[in-house]
């Protein structure tokens, strides 16, 4: 299994003007993210709004250049290569957006939507393009006669299938899925997740699955990266994140996720307050103002990602051993593992495919 | 006597291509101090039914009901003036998008005090004090200062807290929350749900929670109504619903949750919710139901007895366990 994406200290800053005479401020949307993704696996990126997960998607799809750090996609280093290489590389990475109503042009027919990437990036003759569009429609569970219709004639779930089909037209190796099911109803969500699983198996795709819904993440991911305020705070194989979450933020996130089981006692690890502004992030560990374990050190020195068991975690308390969840109520990882008879959820054959946790380089 | 008593409520909309039945003869009984959840996918009519109770539907909607009573008072023939006394006073509602529910041109303090001025006889000073108290009650730090803030200066979670403060300003007997946390992050969602339940308990208020999220239902509700295509397909207490759902739609909806998945594929429900043009004959769920047979495709299903979750189905599930 080879590494297909490698990021080292990847950062993206935005300058925002705050008035005519005020100094422009810098928003650190993404800071020093380092990770690796193995070909054919799914990396889930989890976090609340403003944590930098969509910025990461924009960098990986090369919509925007990084402000710092290195990004190696499919063996090619970004920035070092010329314009032509970048164009070729863009074919390798495609994206599916959250809102299937906003991401399809209402004036284009489905056929035109699907063929547009081919028109721009290849010199395929129109007959082949049409053939390919037909094939792709069938692959995502639609019918060839949908080729001549307009997006408004489709439901949300069908539109998301069209968006997936469009992303696959250039035979990419990597698919960035930016909250692909969060606008959909439960029954439709299940259909889309199944299609994504089928396509991954058939085409050997690598997924970067961006989501805030932990129950979906548990189902699709091989590895999980939890982000907070533009920084990865935990990176681990999916079972490790859900069974023994390390970072206090991950623990709180898991306990806040509602579980469809009325008999489960709600874990009362409430997170006080809200996400601080990324313009003026807290000193030291970005999580310390909301962390109930925080000590003096946490507000002074920013913790680095260190390996703890299978998990890479950025927390002084874990590194130095003064956070001990075992001494307290059990970690809420148990919360999401269905305790109901016979419904123990498992990650899709994660044991077979899950690679070693990527290490920072 | 139940606080809210609804029998055979239907709502249809006039559209260019004929009438569309959004809510199809639903019944509700909500007792004082009870937490009821209405679950359903988009297009199931869960919001429309509650908007009909509030009288907030546009003129294109036709509302019919055999009974529509709040605290013994018939809401059907009420004049707009009399209705406004009930709505906002004894019945309040909060909506999905806190950002767009608040008026961007006025401070949140003005908007909270406006509700107090309309429904109470407090003087200016009394209203200010009550507004501060309400802001504190919903967990907003520095309430005096926040009252002078405009909605754009608040985050989504804060705006929803303001909406809750405004809705509970007149100590309503019934609070209807329409997807109150859908637009919020999970950690904020947990805070808001805790707040709603806390207020409901403290004031012995009835709470109707409209949601599509089964996890939220499991953690907040006592009783659940499941809606599908405008009909109530099942009514049960929350434990019964999650352990032994009687309607195949409820069962399929629970199976489709990734939390409950056991393989690497989810048992998805094929097809989509029927729309205006393709309402099937017989049971509305029959084209998507695993158990459907000829009867289901032709005959409208009966309402089962309460021990079978009042399921709207010819062949309710988990029948044997109840018999044993």
XYZ file of C-alpha atoms in Angstrom:
685
model
C 0.000 0.000 0.000
C 1.502 3.256 -1.050
C 1.065 6.728 0.302
C -0.977 8.866 -2.072
C -1.227 12.116 -0.114
C 1.432 13.457 2.134
C 1.170 16.805 3.878
C 3.923 18.404 5.933
C 3.176 21.438 8.063
C 0.486 22.472 5.628
C -0.876 25.941 6.425
C -3.256 28.423 4.928
C -3.664 31.981 6.219
C -6.121 34.597 5.046
C -5.689 38.328 5.410
C -8.841 40.129 6.422
C -9.179 43.892 6.347
C -10.859 45.248 9.406
C -11.318 48.853 8.369
C -9.632 51.668 6.527
C -6.920 52.386 9.072
C -6.825 49.211 11.118
C -4.056 46.693 10.611
C -5.298 43.788 8.511
C -5.719 40.671 10.645
C -4.566 37.186 9.772
C -6.974 34.286 10.015
C -5.060 31.076 10.553
C -7.584 28.801 8.886
C -5.181 25.880 8.827
C -1.876 25.619 10.667
C 0.822 22.983 10.490
C -1.240 20.027 9.428
C 0.888 16.942 8.784
C -0.587 13.650 7.738
C -0.389 10.793 5.271
C -3.133 8.964 3.453
C -2.674 5.482 2.058
C -4.097 4.672 -1.350
C -7.529 3.068 -1.295
C -8.406 4.099 2.250
C -10.686 6.702 3.747
C -9.442 9.493 5.961
C -12.215 11.254 7.829
C -11.640 14.834 8.874
C -13.826 15.770 11.829
C -14.451 19.047 13.613
C -16.876 21.852 14.235
C -17.468 24.759 11.896
C -14.424 26.968 11.640
C -11.938 24.213 12.414
C -10.352 24.387 8.967
C -11.708 21.226 7.423
C -13.068 22.920 4.322
C -9.856 24.936 3.936
C -8.026 21.617 3.908
C -10.361 20.458 1.117
C -9.561 23.588 -0.898
C -5.839 22.997 -0.550
C -6.042 19.317 -1.453
C -8.100 20.078 -4.577
C -5.592 22.800 -5.509
C -8.348 25.420 -5.632
C -6.033 27.507 -3.460
C -2.290 27.314 -2.911
C -1.042 26.666 0.627
C 0.563 29.571 2.507
C 3.214 27.284 3.903
C 4.276 23.687 4.128
C 4.482 20.962 1.564
C 1.906 18.861 -0.184
C 2.783 15.745 -2.153
C -0.050 14.225 -4.138
C 0.423 10.998 -6.055
C 4.195 11.332 -5.846
C 4.289 14.874 -7.219
C 5.241 17.787 -5.061
C 3.041 20.817 -5.292
C 4.625 24.174 -5.971
C 7.811 22.647 -7.350
C 5.964 21.653 -10.507
C 4.922 23.910 -13.343
C 1.510 24.949 -14.494
C 1.072 21.999 -16.857
C 1.802 19.501 -14.103
C -0.682 21.202 -11.831
C -3.325 20.814 -14.502
C -2.590 17.121 -14.799
C -2.610 16.752 -11.042
C -6.024 18.348 -10.775
C -7.448 15.411 -12.699
C -6.215 13.133 -9.944
C -8.180 14.916 -7.236
C -11.872 15.660 -7.568
C -14.407 16.996 -5.095
C -18.061 16.463 -4.156
C -19.680 19.356 -2.302
C -22.178 19.383 0.520
C -25.127 21.051 -1.142
C -26.326 19.172 -4.226
C -28.745 22.016 -4.963
C -26.030 24.637 -5.198
C -23.324 22.612 -6.920
C -25.162 21.771 -10.158
C -25.815 24.441 -12.784
C -29.611 24.634 -13.191
C -29.275 25.644 -16.862
C -27.175 22.685 -17.882
C -28.543 19.284 -18.746
C -27.135 16.350 -16.805
C -25.229 15.232 -19.906
C -23.522 18.607 -20.258
C -22.694 18.667 -16.542
C -21.035 15.264 -16.760
C -19.150 15.968 -19.989
C -17.807 19.356 -19.026
C -14.756 18.040 -17.120
C -13.861 15.901 -20.148
C -14.230 18.847 -22.543
C -11.925 20.985 -20.469
C -9.307 18.429 -19.549
C -9.202 15.933 -22.431
C -9.611 15.877 -26.192
C -11.989 12.965 -26.147
C -14.400 12.954 -29.144
C -18.025 13.722 -28.318
C -19.229 10.171 -28.950
C -16.849 8.736 -26.391
C -17.754 11.442 -23.942
C -21.402 10.545 -24.253
C -20.643 6.830 -23.814
C -18.671 7.600 -20.704
C -21.458 9.750 -19.283
C -23.943 6.920 -19.837
C -21.631 4.462 -18.103
C -21.141 6.766 -15.183
C -24.879 7.355 -14.732
C -25.394 3.612 -14.435
C -22.475 3.285 -12.062
C -24.009 5.726 -9.578
C -27.432 4.115 -9.774
C -29.159 6.432 -12.230
C -30.523 5.578 -15.688
C -29.162 6.571 -19.129
C -32.381 8.429 -19.956
C -31.502 10.941 -17.232
C -28.797 12.250 -19.599
C -31.081 14.836 -21.204
C -32.784 16.135 -18.064
C -32.184 19.202 -15.946
C -31.086 19.194 -12.274
C -34.428 20.530 -10.975
C -36.081 17.296 -12.065
C -34.102 15.339 -9.475
C -34.374 14.869 -5.725
C -31.540 15.738 -3.328
C -30.222 12.176 -3.233
C -30.247 11.868 -7.021
C -28.449 15.187 -7.393
C -25.748 14.014 -5.050
C -25.382 10.929 -7.262
C -24.963 13.250 -10.249
C -22.328 15.255 -8.364
C -20.468 12.028 -7.573
C -20.708 10.938 -11.213
C -19.282 14.279 -12.369
C -16.399 13.960 -9.937
C -15.602 10.511 -11.323
C -15.629 11.479 -15.016
C -11.883 12.138 -15.110
C -11.021 8.836 -13.401
C -9.528 10.507 -10.333
C -7.573 8.585 -7.729
C -8.643 10.792 -4.861
C -12.126 12.015 -4.067
C -12.642 14.804 -1.540
C -16.106 14.463 -0.005
C -17.018 17.703 1.759
C -19.995 16.796 3.991
C -21.538 14.748 1.167
C -24.519 13.430 3.128
C -25.282 16.089 5.712
C -27.961 17.748 3.557
C -29.751 14.438 2.985
C -32.428 12.494 4.850
C -31.458 9.348 6.731
C -32.884 6.894 4.184
C -31.174 8.723 1.304
C -27.954 9.144 3.286
C -27.725 5.365 3.580
C -28.099 4.971 -0.200
C -25.305 7.462 -0.899
C -22.958 5.939 1.682
C -23.501 2.524 0.098
C -22.725 3.857 -3.396
C -19.558 5.482 -2.102
C -18.487 2.189 -0.532
C -19.217 0.300 -3.775
C -17.267 2.794 -5.880
C -14.312 2.730 -3.541
C -14.129 -1.049 -3.797
C -14.576 -1.098 -7.554
C -12.252 1.757 -8.498
C -9.765 1.654 -5.622
C -10.460 5.288 -4.762
C -8.967 7.188 -1.860
C -11.491 9.262 0.064
C -10.990 12.325 2.203
C -14.319 12.373 4.007
C -15.052 15.682 5.693
C -17.868 15.496 8.199
C -19.137 16.678 11.536
C -21.340 13.613 12.033
C -19.399 11.083 14.079
C -21.798 8.196 13.525
C -21.265 8.516 9.773
C -17.510 8.828 10.253
C -17.396 5.670 12.325
C -19.112 3.851 9.491
C -16.984 5.060 6.564
C -13.517 5.873 7.883
C -10.294 3.902 8.155
C -8.470 6.720 9.886
C -9.768 9.829 11.588
C -8.219 13.252 11.980
C -9.900 15.460 14.573
C -9.303 19.173 14.064
C -9.766 22.112 16.362
C -9.247 25.741 15.384
C -7.155 24.977 12.329
C -4.943 22.342 13.916
C -5.141 18.567 13.981
C -5.433 17.510 17.623
C -5.835 13.776 17.175
C -5.023 11.355 14.368
C -5.719 7.644 14.721
C -7.277 4.549 13.180
C -11.052 4.681 13.470
C -11.398 2.026 16.199
C -8.847 3.797 18.358
C -10.686 7.109 18.110
C -14.017 5.631 19.077
C -12.869 3.103 21.670
C -10.150 5.058 23.404
C -10.345 8.705 22.430
C -7.338 10.584 23.774
C -7.676 14.313 23.323
C -10.197 15.941 25.710
C -11.812 17.611 22.695
C -12.381 14.267 20.983
C -13.857 12.924 24.211
C -16.225 15.892 24.448
C -17.176 15.628 20.784
C -18.047 11.959 21.204
C -20.109 12.606 24.297
C -22.043 15.391 22.579
C -23.028 13.212 19.633
C -26.584 11.995 20.114
C -27.006 8.239 19.920
C -30.172 6.507 18.803
C -30.613 4.586 22.043
C -32.941 6.015 24.689
C -31.569 3.728 27.422
C -28.050 5.072 27.132
C -27.215 7.449 29.916
C -26.032 10.705 28.487
C -22.367 11.249 29.258
C -22.237 14.497 31.050
C -19.027 15.891 29.673
C -20.396 19.177 28.590
C -18.217 21.529 26.672
C -18.646 25.046 27.944
C -18.477 28.043 25.699
C -17.952 28.230 21.987
C -15.185 28.061 19.447
C -12.802 31.042 19.883
C -12.109 33.307 16.936
C -9.389 32.080 14.578
C -8.239 35.705 14.180
C -7.085 35.732 17.763
C -6.613 32.110 18.830
C -5.827 31.353 22.484
C -2.183 31.027 23.428
C -0.663 27.625 24.057
C -3.062 24.776 23.426
C -5.970 26.214 21.382
C -8.420 24.099 23.355
C -7.356 25.154 26.861
C -10.111 27.765 27.553
C -12.771 25.062 27.132
C -10.792 22.138 28.569
C -11.652 20.938 32.059
C -8.215 19.411 32.583
C -6.282 22.527 31.593
C -3.282 23.488 33.738
C -0.943 26.477 33.610
C 1.308 24.809 31.102
C -1.549 24.469 28.599
C -1.995 28.211 28.240
C 1.759 28.777 27.778
C 3.129 26.078 25.513
C 1.417 24.624 22.488
C 1.512 20.813 22.578
C 2.900 18.954 19.553
C 1.438 15.783 18.101
C 3.031 12.807 19.833
C 2.407 9.108 19.491
C 0.410 7.561 22.293
C -0.464 3.921 21.610
C -1.964 3.957 18.110
C -2.934 7.575 18.395
C -1.161 10.795 17.522
C -2.403 13.343 19.981
C -1.517 16.961 20.754
C -2.136 17.286 24.489
C 0.174 17.911 27.450
C -2.109 15.994 29.769
C -1.948 12.832 27.704
C 1.753 13.164 26.995
C 2.655 13.614 30.650
C 0.009 11.252 31.924
C -1.997 13.519 34.186
C -5.201 12.987 32.270
C -6.520 9.573 33.170
C -9.975 8.794 31.834
C -9.907 5.362 33.478
C -9.991 6.945 36.934
C -13.207 8.733 35.980
C -16.415 7.767 34.223
C -15.567 5.592 31.212
C -14.631 7.388 28.017
C -17.712 7.990 25.932
C -16.300 5.920 23.110
C -18.579 3.294 24.584
C -21.375 5.686 23.857
C -21.243 5.183 20.138
C -20.515 1.475 20.184
C -24.020 0.086 20.058
C -24.594 -1.690 23.336
C -27.824 -3.058 22.035
C -27.854 -6.774 21.364
C -26.329 -7.715 18.044
C -25.710 -4.259 16.718
C -22.056 -3.764 17.396
C -21.000 -1.416 14.647
C -17.815 -2.126 12.814
C -15.825 -0.044 10.498
C -15.896 -1.421 6.968
C -13.245 -4.135 7.138
C -10.979 -1.635 8.762
C -8.844 -4.380 10.217
C -7.843 -5.473 6.740
C -7.337 -2.108 5.154
C -6.369 0.186 7.964
C -2.769 1.183 7.567
C -0.489 2.192 10.364
C -1.300 5.614 11.684
C 0.438 8.153 9.556
C 3.322 9.766 11.303
C 4.342 13.368 11.136
C 7.424 13.839 9.124
C -57.637 17.000 29.832
C -54.735 17.235 27.398
C -53.133 20.620 26.835
C -53.199 20.353 23.067
C -55.895 18.205 21.527
C -56.003 17.690 17.768
C -58.224 15.328 15.865
C -58.115 14.641 12.164
C -56.039 17.637 11.126
C -55.396 17.948 7.401
C -53.576 20.651 5.512
C -53.589 20.984 1.747
C -51.926 23.547 -0.471
C -53.278 24.993 -3.679
C -50.660 24.530 -6.356
C -50.644 25.097 -10.094
C -51.059 21.361 -10.653
C -53.877 20.801 -8.157
C -54.180 20.382 -4.422
C -51.273 18.891 -2.505
C -52.097 17.145 0.750
C -49.160 17.970 3.039
C -50.738 16.738 6.274
C -53.169 13.864 6.072
C -55.560 13.428 9.029
C -53.196 13.481 12.000
C -54.181 13.343 15.680
C -52.206 14.734 18.608
C -52.685 14.798 22.331
C -50.025 16.622 24.274
C -50.252 16.701 28.061
C -48.889 19.453 30.248
C -45.209 18.922 31.056
C -44.680 16.297 28.367
C -41.878 15.980 25.812
C -43.157 14.779 22.457
C -41.002 14.333 19.372
C -42.289 14.359 15.822
C -39.853 12.563 13.521
C -39.883 12.317 9.789
C -37.897 12.985 6.656
C -38.258 16.159 4.655
C -41.681 16.379 3.070
C -43.345 14.331 5.806
C -45.464 17.303 6.899
C -44.070 17.510 10.417
C -43.461 21.262 10.367
C -46.620 22.077 8.429
C -48.822 20.364 11.034
C -47.341 22.538 13.789
C -47.477 25.716 11.701
C -51.182 24.984 11.214
C -51.624 24.891 14.988
C -49.819 28.210 15.260
C -51.846 29.707 12.408
C -48.672 30.634 10.552
C -49.475 29.073 7.208
C -49.861 31.177 4.040
C -53.338 31.813 2.596
C -52.808 29.115 -0.049
C -53.130 26.494 2.685
C -56.474 24.960 3.601
C -56.584 23.675 7.172
C -59.356 21.344 8.259
C -59.712 19.605 11.604
C -62.447 17.923 13.615
C -60.968 19.339 16.792
C -58.128 21.768 17.337
C -58.061 22.783 20.981
C -55.472 24.327 23.229
C -56.239 24.191 26.964
C -59.897 23.658 26.173
C -60.074 26.621 23.807
C -61.048 26.006 20.194
C -58.381 27.465 17.913
C -60.292 27.054 14.692
C -62.743 29.931 14.702
C -60.474 32.309 16.607
C -60.202 35.889 15.358
C -56.658 36.975 14.480
C -56.566 39.215 17.551
C -57.663 36.457 19.925
C -55.249 34.029 18.272
C -52.323 36.382 18.834
C -53.107 36.350 22.554
C -52.659 32.578 22.649
C -49.788 32.404 20.196
C -46.622 33.895 21.637
C -48.155 33.861 25.095
C -49.217 30.333 25.989
C -47.832 28.657 22.874
C -44.430 29.644 21.531
C -42.309 28.327 18.707
C -38.651 28.378 17.800
C -37.295 27.652 14.366
C -34.401 25.945 12.641
C -32.435 28.980 11.497
C -31.820 31.213 14.507
C -29.948 33.693 12.353
C -32.879 34.339 10.039
C -35.534 34.250 12.777
C -34.172 37.379 14.429
C -34.709 40.813 12.914
C -31.272 42.125 11.898
C -32.310 45.777 12.326
C -33.033 45.687 16.063
C -31.023 44.726 19.124
C -31.884 41.415 20.735
C -32.940 43.299 23.868
C -35.511 45.273 21.864
C -36.867 42.070 20.358
C -37.199 40.263 23.692
C -38.833 43.275 25.325
C -41.213 43.594 22.394
C -42.631 40.161 23.232
C -42.958 41.181 26.886
C -44.700 44.436 25.954
C -47.216 42.596 23.799
C -48.126 39.904 26.290
C -47.512 41.240 29.795
C -48.341 44.459 31.643
C -44.821 45.008 32.947
C -43.519 48.574 32.817
C -40.313 49.568 31.024
C -38.138 48.834 34.053
C -39.867 45.544 34.716
C -39.352 44.483 31.122
C -35.650 45.285 31.283
C -35.290 43.248 34.482
C -37.220 40.337 33.055
C -35.155 40.427 29.833
C -31.917 40.260 31.820
C -33.330 37.415 33.891
C -34.339 35.526 30.717
C -30.924 35.996 29.125
C -29.306 34.663 32.280
C -31.715 31.759 32.372
C -30.743 30.621 28.864
C -27.074 30.778 29.813
C -25.867 33.919 28.060
C -22.880 35.478 29.823
C -22.959 39.229 30.555
C -26.714 39.517 29.871
C -26.963 43.314 30.321
C -24.314 43.915 27.688
C -25.665 41.270 25.313
C -29.106 42.870 25.304
C -27.664 45.762 23.341
C -26.093 43.465 20.740
C -27.432 43.094 17.226
C -28.126 39.602 15.866
C -25.113 39.659 13.517
C -22.835 40.053 16.535
C -23.954 36.707 17.951
C -22.953 33.187 16.959
C -25.512 30.592 15.870
C -25.689 29.002 19.309
C -26.104 32.382 21.006
C -28.857 33.383 18.559
C -30.718 30.182 19.303
C -30.432 30.934 23.027
C -31.899 34.384 22.372
C -34.745 32.773 20.426
C -35.395 30.440 23.358
C -35.321 33.403 25.775
C -37.852 35.191 23.598
C -40.085 32.133 23.259
C -40.108 31.474 27.001
C -40.529 35.179 27.882
C -44.213 34.783 28.744
C -43.811 31.382 30.469
C -45.623 29.430 27.730
C -47.450 26.218 28.562
C -46.334 24.711 25.263
C -43.102 25.245 23.357
C -42.808 23.966 19.800
C -39.203 23.603 18.659
C -38.866 23.056 14.913
C -35.444 21.485 14.263
C -33.862 23.778 16.869
C -30.355 22.342 16.558
C -30.048 21.298 12.918
C -27.977 24.341 11.960
C -25.652 24.043 14.966
C -22.464 22.125 15.741
C -22.732 18.980 17.876
C -21.212 20.442 21.030
C -23.534 23.461 20.778
C -26.437 21.148 19.918
C -25.845 19.256 23.171
C -25.899 22.539 25.124
C -29.148 23.720 23.492
C -30.937 20.385 23.983
C -29.924 20.325 27.650
C -31.220 23.873 28.004
C -34.577 23.017 26.423
C -35.090 19.982 28.653
C -34.041 21.946 31.725
C -36.511 24.760 30.951
C -39.221 22.235 30.191
C -38.718 20.573 33.595
C -38.356 23.802 35.585
C -41.483 25.417 34.208
C -43.484 22.218 33.755
C -43.890 23.206 30.135
C -44.904 20.856 27.338
C -42.311 20.541 24.582
C -42.931 19.418 21.015
C -39.655 18.720 19.279
C -39.724 18.436 15.509
C -36.632 16.684 14.206
C -35.250 14.256 11.655
C -32.432 13.090 13.910
C -33.137 9.792 15.679
C -30.258 10.436 18.074
C -31.849 13.680 19.259
C -35.183 11.875 19.680
C -33.632 9.130 21.781
C -31.959 11.599 24.097
C -34.789 14.111 24.572
C -38.255 12.720 23.952
C -40.645 10.728 26.100
C -43.191 9.985 23.384
C -42.593 9.846 19.632
C -44.787 10.318 16.576
C -43.337 9.097 13.279
C -44.637 10.828 10.162
C -44.351 9.683 6.586
C -45.752 11.574 3.589
C -48.136 13.563 5.760
C -49.469 10.615 7.757
C -48.688 9.501 11.269
C -47.468 5.965 10.728
C -46.581 5.199 14.339
C -47.091 6.632 17.817
C -45.177 5.100 20.725
C -43.208 5.872 23.827
C -39.520 6.336 23.135
C -38.282 3.047 24.618
C -40.818 0.974 22.727
C -40.089 2.770 19.492
C -36.360 2.067 19.538
C -36.683 -1.507 20.832
C -39.679 -2.808 18.964
C -40.824 -0.524 16.167
C -44.156 -1.705 14.766
C -44.304 0.118 11.466
C -41.907 -1.142 8.765
C -40.962 2.460 7.965
C -39.829 3.126 11.533
C -37.887 -0.126 11.530
C -36.228 0.671 8.193
C -35.382 4.208 9.330
C -33.658 2.864 12.443
C -31.781 0.216 10.449
C -30.495 2.854 8.038
C -28.682 4.700 10.828
C -24.918 4.310 10.579
C -24.779 3.935 14.405
C -26.606 0.656 14.126
C -24.850 -0.760 11.075
C -23.186 -4.117 11.444
C -21.646 -4.775 8.018
C -19.940 -2.513 5.560
C -23.180 -1.696 3.751
C -26.196 0.022 5.248
C -29.679 -1.424 4.833
C -30.927 1.573 2.839
C -34.576 2.234 2.048
C -34.839 2.214 -1.726
C -36.715 4.923 -3.556
C -37.868 8.305 -2.304
C -40.797 9.813 -0.390
C -43.790 10.062 -2.764
C -44.598 13.559 -3.972
C -47.683 15.209 -5.298
C -47.854 13.325 -8.571
C -46.954 9.806 -7.492
C -48.976 9.083 -4.362
C -49.420 5.310 -4.413
C -52.695 3.500 -3.837
C -53.250 1.674 -0.578
C -50.479 2.121 1.951
C -48.308 5.144 1.125
C -45.153 3.278 2.101
C -45.845 0.164 -0.009
C -43.449 0.922 -2.932
C -40.517 1.114 -0.501
C -41.624 -1.556 1.980
C -39.921 -4.942 2.158
C -43.043 -6.638 3.464
C -45.620 -5.193 1.072
C -48.061 -7.539 -0.674
C -51.191 -7.167 -2.827
C -53.308 -5.987 0.109
C -50.843 -3.206 0.880
C -50.889 -2.034 -2.716
C -54.695 -1.822 -2.885
C -56.212 -1.287 0.550
C -55.568 1.686 2.813
C -54.146 0.203 6.022
C -56.047 0.380 9.331
C -54.831 2.057 12.512
C -53.557 -0.669 14.877
C -54.336 -0.634 18.620
C -52.031 1.256 21.067
C -50.152 -1.921 22.080
C -48.990 -2.120 18.445
C -47.803 1.473 18.396
C -50.991 2.645 16.650
C -49.135 1.707 13.485
C -50.792 2.526 10.192
C -50.063 -0.874 8.696
C -51.715 -4.129 7.631
C -48.931 -6.245 9.069
C -47.299 -4.483 12.032
C -43.932 -5.836 13.132
C -43.089 -7.322 16.549
C -46.616 -8.580 16.962
C -45.680 -11.910 18.574
C -43.735 -10.322 21.426
C -46.772 -8.310 22.412
C -49.030 -11.366 22.292
C -46.674 -13.425 24.450
